[in-house]
JSON list of C-alpha atoms in Angstrom, two decimals:
[
{"chain": "A", "resi": 5, "resn": "MET", "atom": "CA", "xyz": [1.16, 21.62, -3.25]},
{"chain": "A", "resi": 6, "resn": "THR", "atom": "CA", "xyz": [1.97, 17.90, -3.34]},
{"chain": "A", "resi": 7, "resn": "LYS", "atom": "CA", "xyz": [-0.94, 15.48, -3.70]},
{"chain": "A", "resi": 8, "resn": "LEU", "atom": "CA", "xyz": [-0.61, 11.80, -2.89]},
{"chain": "A", "resi": 9, "resn": "TYR", "atom": "CA", "xyz": [-3.28, 9.33, -3.95]},
{"chain": "A", "resi": 10, "resn": "LEU", "atom": "CA", "xyz": [-2.53, 6.47, -1.56]},
{"chain": "A", "resi": 11, "resn": "ALA", "atom": "CA", "xyz": [-4.11, 3.22, -2.79]},
{"chain": "A", "resi": 12, "resn": "ARG", "atom": "CA", "xyz": [-4.23, -0.33, -1.50]},
{"chain": "A", "resi": 13, "resn": "HIS", "atom": "CA", "xyz": [-3.75, -3.21, -3.93]},
{"chain": "A", "resi": 14, "resn": "GLY", "atom": "CA", "xyz": [-6.74, -5.26, -5.03]},
{"chain": "A", "resi": 15, "resn": "GLU", "atom": "CA", "xyz": [-7.72, -8.61, -3.56]},
{"chain": "A", "resi": 16, "resn": "THR", "atom": "CA", "xyz": [-5.11, -11.36, -3.80]},
{"chain": "A", "resi": 17, "resn": "PHE", "atom": "CA", "xyz": [-5.37, -15.13, -3.70]},
{"chain": "A", "resi": 18, "resn": "ASP", "atom": "CA", "xyz": [-3.95, -15.03, -0.16]},
{"chain": "A", "resi": 19, "resn": "ASN", "atom": "CA", "xyz": [-6.41, -12.31, 0.95]},
{"chain": "A", "resi": 20, "resn": "ALA", "atom": "CA", "xyz": [-9.28, -14.53, -0.16]},
{"chain": "A", "resi": 21, "resn": "ALA", "atom": "CA", "xyz": [-7.75, -17.55, 1.61]},
{"chain": "A", "resi": 22, "resn": "GLN", "atom": "CA", "xyz": [-7.08, -15.51, 4.81]},
{"chain": "A", "resi": 23, "resn": "ILE", "atom": "CA", "xyz": [-3.33, -16.11, 4.62]},
{"chain": "A", "resi": 24, "resn": "MET", "atom": "CA", "xyz": [-0.95, -13.62, 6.30]},
{"chain": "A", "resi": 25, "resn": "GLN", "atom": "CA", "xyz": [0.97, -12.32, 3.29]},
{"chain": "A", "resi": 26, "resn": "GLY", "atom": "CA", "xyz": [3.37, -9.89, 4.90]},
{"chain": "A", "resi": 27, "resn": "GLN", "atom": "CA", "xyz": [6.29, -9.31, 2.57]},
{"chain": "A", "resi": 28, "resn": "THR", "atom": "CA", "xyz": [5.57, -12.20, 0.20]},
{"chain": "A", "resi": 29, "resn": "GLN", "atom": "CA", "xyz": [5.05, -11.20, -3.44]},
{"chain": "A", "resi": 30, "resn": "GLY", "atom": "CA", "xyz": [1.40, -12.21, -3.79]},
{"chain": "A", "resi": 31, "resn": "ARG", "atom": "CA", "xyz": [-0.69, -11.82, -6.89]},
{"chain": "A", "resi": 32, "resn": "LEU", "atom": "CA", "xyz": [-4.09, -10.35, -7.65]},
{"chain": "A", "resi": 33, "resn": "ASN", "atom": "CA", "xyz": [-6.92, -12.83, -8.12]},
{"chain": "A", "resi": 34, "resn": "ALA", "atom": "CA", "xyz": [-9.77, -12.26, -10.62]},
{"chain": "A", "resi": 35, "resn": "ALA", "atom": "CA", "xyz": [-11.64, -10.01, -8.15]},
{"chain": "A", "resi": 36, "resn": "GLY", "atom": "CA", "xyz": [-8.45, -8.01, -7.51]},
{"chain": "A", "resi": 37, "resn": "ILE", "atom": "CA", "xyz": [-7.87, -7.52, -11.22]},
{"chain": "A", "resi": 38, "resn": "ARG", "atom": "CA", "xyz": [-11.48, -6.29, -11.61]},
{"chain": "A", "resi": 39, "resn": "GLN", "atom": "CA", "xyz": [-10.91, -3.90, -8.66]},
{"chain": "A", "resi": 40, "resn": "GLY", "atom": "CA", "xyz": [-7.76, -2.63, -10.37]},
{"chain": "A", "resi": 41, "resn": "GLU", "atom": "CA", "xyz": [-9.57, -2.14, -13.66]},
{"chain": "A", "resi": 42, "resn": "MET", "atom": "CA", "xyz": [-12.37, -0.24, -11.93]},
{"chain": "A", "resi": 43, "resn": "LEU", "atom": "CA", "xyz": [-9.86, 2.00, -10.15]},
{"chain": "A", "resi": 44, "resn": "ARG", "atom": "CA", "xyz": [-7.98, 2.49, -13.43]},
{"chain": "A", "resi": 45, "resn": "ASP", "atom": "CA", "xyz": [-11.21, 3.59, -15.10]},
{"chain": "A", "resi": 46, "resn": "ARG", "atom": "CA", "xyz": [-12.00, 6.00, -12.23]},
{"chain": "A", "resi": 47, "resn": "MET", "atom": "CA", "xyz": [-8.49, 7.50, -12.34]},
{"chain": "A", "resi": 48, "resn": "LYS", "atom": "CA", "xyz": [-7.91, 7.55, -16.12]},
{"chain": "A", "resi": 49, "resn": "ASP", "atom": "CA", "xyz": [-8.82, 11.23, -16.51]},
{"chain": "A", "resi": 50, "resn": "VAL", "atom": "CA", "xyz": [-7.06, 12.39, -13.34]},
{"chain": "A", "resi": 51, "resn": "SER", "atom": "CA", "xyz": [-3.82, 14.24, -13.93]},
{"chain": "A", "resi": 52, "resn": "ILE", "atom": "CA", "xyz": [-1.06, 12.15, -12.31]},
{"chain": "A", "resi": 53, "resn": "ASP", "atom": "CA", "xyz": [2.64, 12.99, -12.64]},
{"chain": "A", "resi": 54, "resn": "ALA", "atom": "CA", "xyz": [4.13, 9.81, -11.19]},
{"chain": "A", "resi": 55, "resn": "PHE", "atom": "CA", "xyz": [3.16, 6.27, -10.24]},
{"chain": "A", "resi": 56, "resn": "VAL", "atom": "CA", "xyz": [4.87, 4.56, -7.32]},
{"chain": "A", "resi": 57, "resn": "SER", "atom": "CA", "xyz": [4.42, 1.07, -5.99]},
{"chain": "A", "resi": 58, "resn": "SER", "atom": "CA", "xyz": [5.63, -1.25, -3.30]},
{"chain": "A", "resi": 59, "resn": "ASP", "atom": "CA", "xyz": [8.25, -3.58, -4.73]},
{"chain": "A", "resi": 60, "resn": "LEU", "atom": "CA", "xyz": [5.98, -6.53, -3.88]},
{"chain": "A", "resi": 61, "resn": "TYR", "atom": "CA", "xyz": [4.29, -7.92, -7.00]},
{"chain": "A", "resi": 62, "resn": "ARG", "atom": "CA", "xyz": [0.66, -7.59, -5.86]},
{"chain": "A", "resi": 63, "resn": "SER", "atom": "CA", "xyz": [1.03, -3.80, -5.52]},
{"chain": "A", "resi": 64, "resn": "PHE", "atom": "CA", "xyz": [3.15, -3.43, -8.65]},
{"chain": "A", "resi": 65, "resn": "GLN", "atom": "CA", "xyz": [0.57, -5.43, -10.63]},
{"chain": "A", "resi": 66, "resn": "MET", "atom": "CA", "xyz": [-2.18, -3.09, -9.36]},
{"chain": "A", "resi": 67, "resn": "CYS", "atom": "CA", "xyz": [-0.19, 0.08, -10.05]},
{"chain": "A", "resi": 68, "resn": "GLN", "atom": "CA", "xyz": [0.61, -1.03, -13.60]},
{"chain": "A", "resi": 69, "resn": "LEU", "atom": "CA", "xyz": [-3.11, -1.45, -14.28]},
{"chain": "A", "resi": 70, "resn": "ILE", "atom": "CA", "xyz": [-3.86, 2.08, -13.04]},
{"chain": "A", "resi": 71, "resn": "ALA", "atom": "CA", "xyz": [-0.88, 3.65, -14.85]},
{"chain": "A", "resi": 72, "resn": "GLU", "atom": "CA", "xyz": [-1.70, 2.03, -18.21]},
{"chain": "A", "resi": 73, "resn": "PRO", "atom": "CA", "xyz": [-3.94, 4.79, -19.69]},
{"chain": "A", "resi": 74, "resn": "HIS", "atom": "CA", "xyz": [-1.44, 7.42, -18.49]},
{"chain": "A", "resi": 75, "resn": "HIS", "atom": "CA", "xyz": [1.41, 5.76, -20.43]},
{"chain": "A", "resi": 76, "resn": "ARG", "atom": "CA", "xyz": [3.78, 6.10, -17.49]},
{"chain": "A", "resi": 77, "resn": "GLN", "atom": "CA", "xyz": [6.29, 3.76, -15.93]},
{"chain": "A", "resi": 78, "resn": "VAL", "atom": "CA", "xyz": [5.80, 2.57, -12.35]},
{"chain": "A", "resi": 79, "resn": "MET", "atom": "CA", "xyz": [8.61, 3.28, -9.91]},
{"chain": "A", "resi": 80, "resn": "LYS", "atom": "CA", "xyz": [9.06, 0.69, -7.13]},
{"chain": "A", "resi": 81, "resn": "THR", "atom": "CA", "xyz": [10.18, 1.28, -3.55]},
{"chain": "A", "resi": 82, "resn": "ALA", "atom": "CA", "xyz": [10.67, -1.11, -0.64]},
{"chain": "A", "resi": 83, "resn": "LEU", "atom": "CA", "xyz": [9.50, 1.71, 1.67]},
{"chain": "A", "resi": 84, "resn": "LEU", "atom": "CA", "xyz": [5.91, 0.81, 0.70]},
{"chain": "A", "resi": 85, "resn": "ARG", "atom": "CA", "xyz": [6.26, -2.89, 1.55]},
{"chain": "A", "resi": 86, "resn": "GLU", "atom": "CA", "xyz": [3.69, -4.44, 3.84]},
{"chain": "A", "resi": 87, "resn": "ARG", "atom": "CA", "xyz": [4.49, -5.14, 7.47]},
{"chain": "A", "resi": 88, "resn": "ASP", "atom": "CA", "xyz": [6.98, -7.95, 7.98]},
{"chain": "A", "resi": 89, "resn": "TRP", "atom": "CA", "xyz": [5.00, -10.54, 9.93]},
{"chain": "A", "resi": 90, "resn": "GLY", "atom": "CA", "xyz": [8.04, -12.71, 10.65]},
{"chain": "A", "resi": 91, "resn": "ASP", "atom": "CA", "xyz": [7.04, -16.23, 11.66]},
{"chain": "A", "resi": 92, "resn": "PHE", "atom": "CA", "xyz": [3.34, -15.38, 11.17]},
{"chain": "A", "resi": 93, "resn": "THR", "atom": "CA", "xyz": [3.95, -15.01, 7.39]},
{"chain": "A", "resi": 94, "resn": "GLY", "atom": "CA", "xyz": [2.12, -17.63, 5.37]},
{"chain": "A", "resi": 95, "resn": "LYS", "atom": "CA", "xyz": [-0.11, -18.71, 8.27]},
{"chain": "A", "resi": 96, "resn": "TYR", "atom": "CA", "xyz": [-3.91, -18.94, 8.26]},
{"chain": "A", "resi": 97, "resn": "ILE", "atom": "CA", "xyz": [-5.07, -15.71, 9.96]},
{"chain": "A", "resi": 98, "resn": "PRO", "atom": "CA", "xyz": [-7.92, -17.19, 12.07]},
{"chain": "A", "resi": 99, "resn": "ASP", "atom": "CA", "xyz": [-5.37, -19.57, 13.66]},
{"chain": "A", "resi": 100, "resn": "LEU", "atom": "CA", "xyz": [-3.32, -16.59, 14.87]},
{"chain": "A", "resi": 101, "resn": "GLN", "atom": "CA", "xyz": [-6.09, -15.02, 16.99]},
{"chain": "A", "resi": 102, "resn": "GLY", "atom": "CA", "xyz": [-4.89, -14.46, 20.56]},
{"chain": "A", "resi": 103, "resn": "LYS", "atom": "CA", "xyz": [-1.34, -15.69, 19.89]},
{"chain": "A", "resi": 104, "resn": "PRO", "atom": "CA", "xyz": [1.55, -13.46, 20.98]},
{"chain": "A", "resi": 105, "resn": "PHE", "atom": "CA", "xyz": [3.55, -11.85, 18.21]},
{"chain": "A", "resi": 106, "resn": "PRO", "atom": "CA", "xyz": [6.82, -13.62, 17.40]},
{"chain": "A", "resi": 107, "resn": "GLN", "atom": "CA", "xyz": [9.98, -11.64, 18.16]},
{"chain": "A", "resi": 108, "resn": "ASN", "atom": "CA", "xyz": [10.68, -11.18, 14.43]},
{"chain": "A", "resi": 109, "resn": "VAL", "atom": "CA", "xyz": [7.49, -9.22, 13.61]},
{"chain": "A", "resi": 110, "resn": "GLU", "atom": "CA", "xyz": [8.21, -5.66, 12.47]},
{"chain": "A", "resi": 111, "resn": "THR", "atom": "CA", "xyz": [7.23, -3.25, 15.26]},
{"chain": "A", "resi": 112, "resn": "ILE", "atom": "CA", "xyz": [4.85, -0.31, 14.89]},
{"chain": "A", "resi": 113, "resn": "GLU", "atom": "CA", "xyz": [7.77, 2.07, 15.54]},
{"chain": "A", "resi": 114, "resn": "GLN", "atom": "CA", "xyz": [9.83, 0.43, 12.79]},
{"chain": "A", "resi": 115, "resn": "MET", "atom": "CA", "xyz": [6.88, 0.82, 10.44]},
{"chain": "A", "resi": 116, "resn": "LYS", "atom": "CA", "xyz": [6.46, 4.46, 11.43]},
{"chain": "A", "resi": 117, "resn": "GLU", "atom": "CA", "xyz": [10.14, 5.08, 10.65]},
{"chain": "A", "resi": 118, "resn": "ARG", "atom": "CA", "xyz": [9.57, 3.55, 7.22]},
{"chain": "A", "resi": 119, "resn": "ALA", "atom": "CA", "xyz": [6.41, 5.64, 6.73]},
{"chain": "A", "resi": 120, "resn": "ARG", "atom": "CA", "xyz": [8.31, 8.83, 7.62]},
{"chain": "A", "resi": 121, "resn": "ALA", "atom": "CA", "xyz": [11.07, 7.82, 5.19]},
{"chain": "A", "resi": 122, "resn": "PHE", "atom": "CA", "xyz": [8.46, 7.22, 2.46]},
{"chain": "A", "resi": 123, "resn": "LEU", "atom": "CA", "xyz": [6.88, 10.66, 2.93]},
{"chain": "A", "resi": 124, "resn": "ALA", "atom": "CA", "xyz": [10.35, 12.28, 2.91]},
{"chain": "A", "resi": 125, "resn": "TRP", "atom": "CA", "xyz": [11.18, 10.34, -0.27]},
{"chain": "A", "resi": 126, "resn": "ILE", "atom": "CA", "xyz": [7.98, 11.62, -1.93]},
{"chain": "A", "resi": 127, "resn": "ASN", "atom": "CA", "xyz": [8.92, 15.18, -0.91]},
{"chain": "A", "resi": 128, "resn": "GLU", "atom": "CA", "xyz": [12.43, 14.78, -2.26]},
{"chain": "A", "resi": 129, "resn": "HIS", "atom": "CA", "xyz": [11.48, 13.26, -5.61]},
{"chain": "A", "resi": 130, "resn": "PHE", "atom": "CA", "xyz": [7.98, 14.59, -6.31]},
{"chain": "A", "resi": 131, "resn": "GLU", "atom": "CA", "xyz": [7.58, 17.93, -4.55]},
{"chain": "A", "resi": 132, "resn": "HIS", "atom": "CA", "xyz": [4.62, 19.92, -5.99]},
{"chain": "A", "resi": 133, "resn": "GLN", "atom": "CA", "xyz": [3.51, 16.93, -8.09]},
{"chain": "A", "resi": 134, "resn": "ILE", "atom": "CA", "xyz": [0.57, 14.55, -8.11]},
{"chain": "A", "resi": 135, "resn": "VAL", "atom": "CA", "xyz": [1.56, 10.99, -7.24]},
{"chain": "A", "resi": 136, "resn": "LEU", "atom": "CA", "xyz": [-0.43, 7.78, -7.11]},
{"chain": "A", "resi": 137, "resn": "ALA", "atom": "CA", "xyz": [1.18, 5.21, -4.79]},
{"chain": "A", "resi": 138, "resn": "VAL", "atom": "CA", "xyz": [-0.02, 1.63, -4.37]},
{"chain": "A", "resi": 139, "resn": "GLY", "atom": "CA", "xyz": [0.87, -0.01, -1.09]},
{"chain": "A", "resi": 140, "resn": "HIS", "atom": "CA", "xyz": [-0.66, -2.39, 1.40]},
{"chain": "A", "resi": 141, "resn": "GLY", "atom": "CA", "xyz": [-3.21, -2.19, 4.18]},
{"chain": "A", "resi": 142, "resn": "ILE", "atom": "CA", "xyz": [-0.99, -1.80, 7.23]},
{"chain": "A", "resi": 143, "resn": "ILE", "atom": "CA", "xyz": [1.81, 0.31, 5.73]},
{"chain": "A", "resi": 144, "resn": "ASN", "atom": "CA", "xyz": [-0.82, 2.63, 4.22]},
{"chain": "A", "resi": 145, "resn": "LYS", "atom": "CA", "xyz": [-2.46, 2.90, 7.64]},
{"chain": "A", "resi": 146, "resn": "THR", "atom": "CA", "xyz": [0.96, 3.68, 9.15]},
{"chain": "A", "resi": 147, "resn": "ILE", "atom": "CA", "xyz": [1.66, 6.38, 6.54]},
{"chain": "A", "resi": 148, "resn": "GLN", "atom": "CA", "xyz": [-1.65, 8.04, 7.43]},
{"chain": "A", "resi": 149, "resn": "SER", "atom": "CA", "xyz": [-0.92, 7.70, 11.15]},
{"chain": "A", "resi": 150, "resn": "VAL", "atom": "CA", "xyz": [2.38, 9.55, 10.68]},
{"chain": "A", "resi": 151, "resn": "PHE", "atom": "CA", "xyz": [0.96, 12.10, 8.24]},
{"chain": "A", "resi": 152, "resn": "PHE", "atom": "CA", "xyz": [-2.02, 13.06, 10.42]},
{"chain": "A", "resi": 153, "resn": "ASP", "atom": "CA", "xyz": [-0.14, 12.48, 13.72]},
{"chain": "A", "resi": 154, "resn": "LEU", "atom": "CA", "xyz": [-2.80, 10.03, 14.90]},
{"chain": "A", "resi": 155, "resn": "PRO", "atom": "CA", "xyz": [-2.49, 6.79, 16.83]},
{"chain": "A", "resi": 156, "resn": "MET", "atom": "CA", "xyz": [-2.76, 3.73, 14.56]},
{"chain": "A", "resi": 157, "resn": "ASN", "atom": "CA", "xyz": [-6.08, 2.71, 16.11]},
{"chain": "A", "resi": 158, "resn": "GLU", "atom": "CA", "xyz": [-7.61, 6.03, 15.00]},
{"chain": "A", "resi": 159, "resn": "VAL", "atom": "CA", "xyz": [-6.86, 5.44, 11.31]},
{"chain": "A", "resi": 160, "resn": "GLN", "atom": "CA", "xyz": [-9.55, 3.41, 9.58]},
{"chain": "A", "resi": 161, "resn": "ARG", "atom": "CA", "xyz": [-8.39, 0.27, 7.79]},
{"chain": "A", "resi": 162, "resn": "MET", "atom": "CA", "xyz": [-8.30, 0.55, 3.99]},
{"chain": "A", "resi": 163, "resn": "THR", "atom": "CA", "xyz": [-10.21, -1.97, 1.91]},
{"chain": "A", "resi": 164, "resn": "ASN", "atom": "CA", "xyz": [-8.79, -3.52, -1.25]},
{"chain": "A", "resi": 165, "resn": "ALA", "atom": "CA", "xyz": [-8.47, -0.96, -4.06]},
{"chain": "A", "resi": 166, "resn": "GLU", "atom": "CA", "xyz": [-9.45, 1.94, -1.78]},
{"chain": "A", "resi": 167, "resn": "VAL", "atom": "CA", "xyz": [-7.77, 5.32, -2.33]},
{"chain": "A", "resi": 168, "resn": "ARG", "atom": "CA", "xyz": [-7.15, 8.08, 0.19]},
{"chain": "A", "resi": 169, "resn": "ILE", "atom": "CA", "xyz": [-5.81, 11.53, -0.67]},
{"chain": "A", "resi": 170, "resn": "LEU", "atom": "CA", "xyz": [-3.06, 13.29, 1.30]},
{"chain": "A", "resi": 171, "resn": "THR", "atom": "CA", "xyz": [-2.08, 16.84, 0.36]},
{"chain": "A", "resi": 172, "resn": "TRP", "atom": "CA", "xyz": [0.58, 19.16, 1.69]}
]
C-alpha cells in the first residue's frame, strides 16, 4: 500500500494580502510558520518514508518544517507547482471577480495532466511507501479530482496547512 499525506502550505504574505500567487515563489508569514510548526508537531511521530514539495519556496519552506524531526531531506518537483495564473499573477484577487481568464492561464485539463503525472511519479519512486507532499490549494484539489475521479467542483478546497490522506 502507498500512502500519500497531501498537505497545503501555510499562510503566505500574499495569501493574507489576497494576491494571486500562482507560480511565484512566495514565503510563509508568521501565521504560516506557526501553522507549519503545528503540523510538524502533529506529524512528528508519524512514520514517513519521504518528503516531497513543490519547487516553489512557500511549499518547500513548509515541507522543511515538517520534515525536520524526521531528519530527512525534502525532494522538490515542479509537478506540484500551483496553477499558472498567467496575466492574473500578482493581481489583487477581489479585482479579478467576474473578469474572463487571460489566454495564458493554465487550463484545468493541463493541470489534470500534471496531477496524473505527479501520481505516476509517486508510484514510480515511492511505491509501497508513506510520503508527505506539500503543494498548493488548486494543484492539490486537482490531484484529488484525478485520484477520486471527481469533477473539480466536487472536491472541497483545502485550507492552509490542511492534510488529506490518499491511499492505494
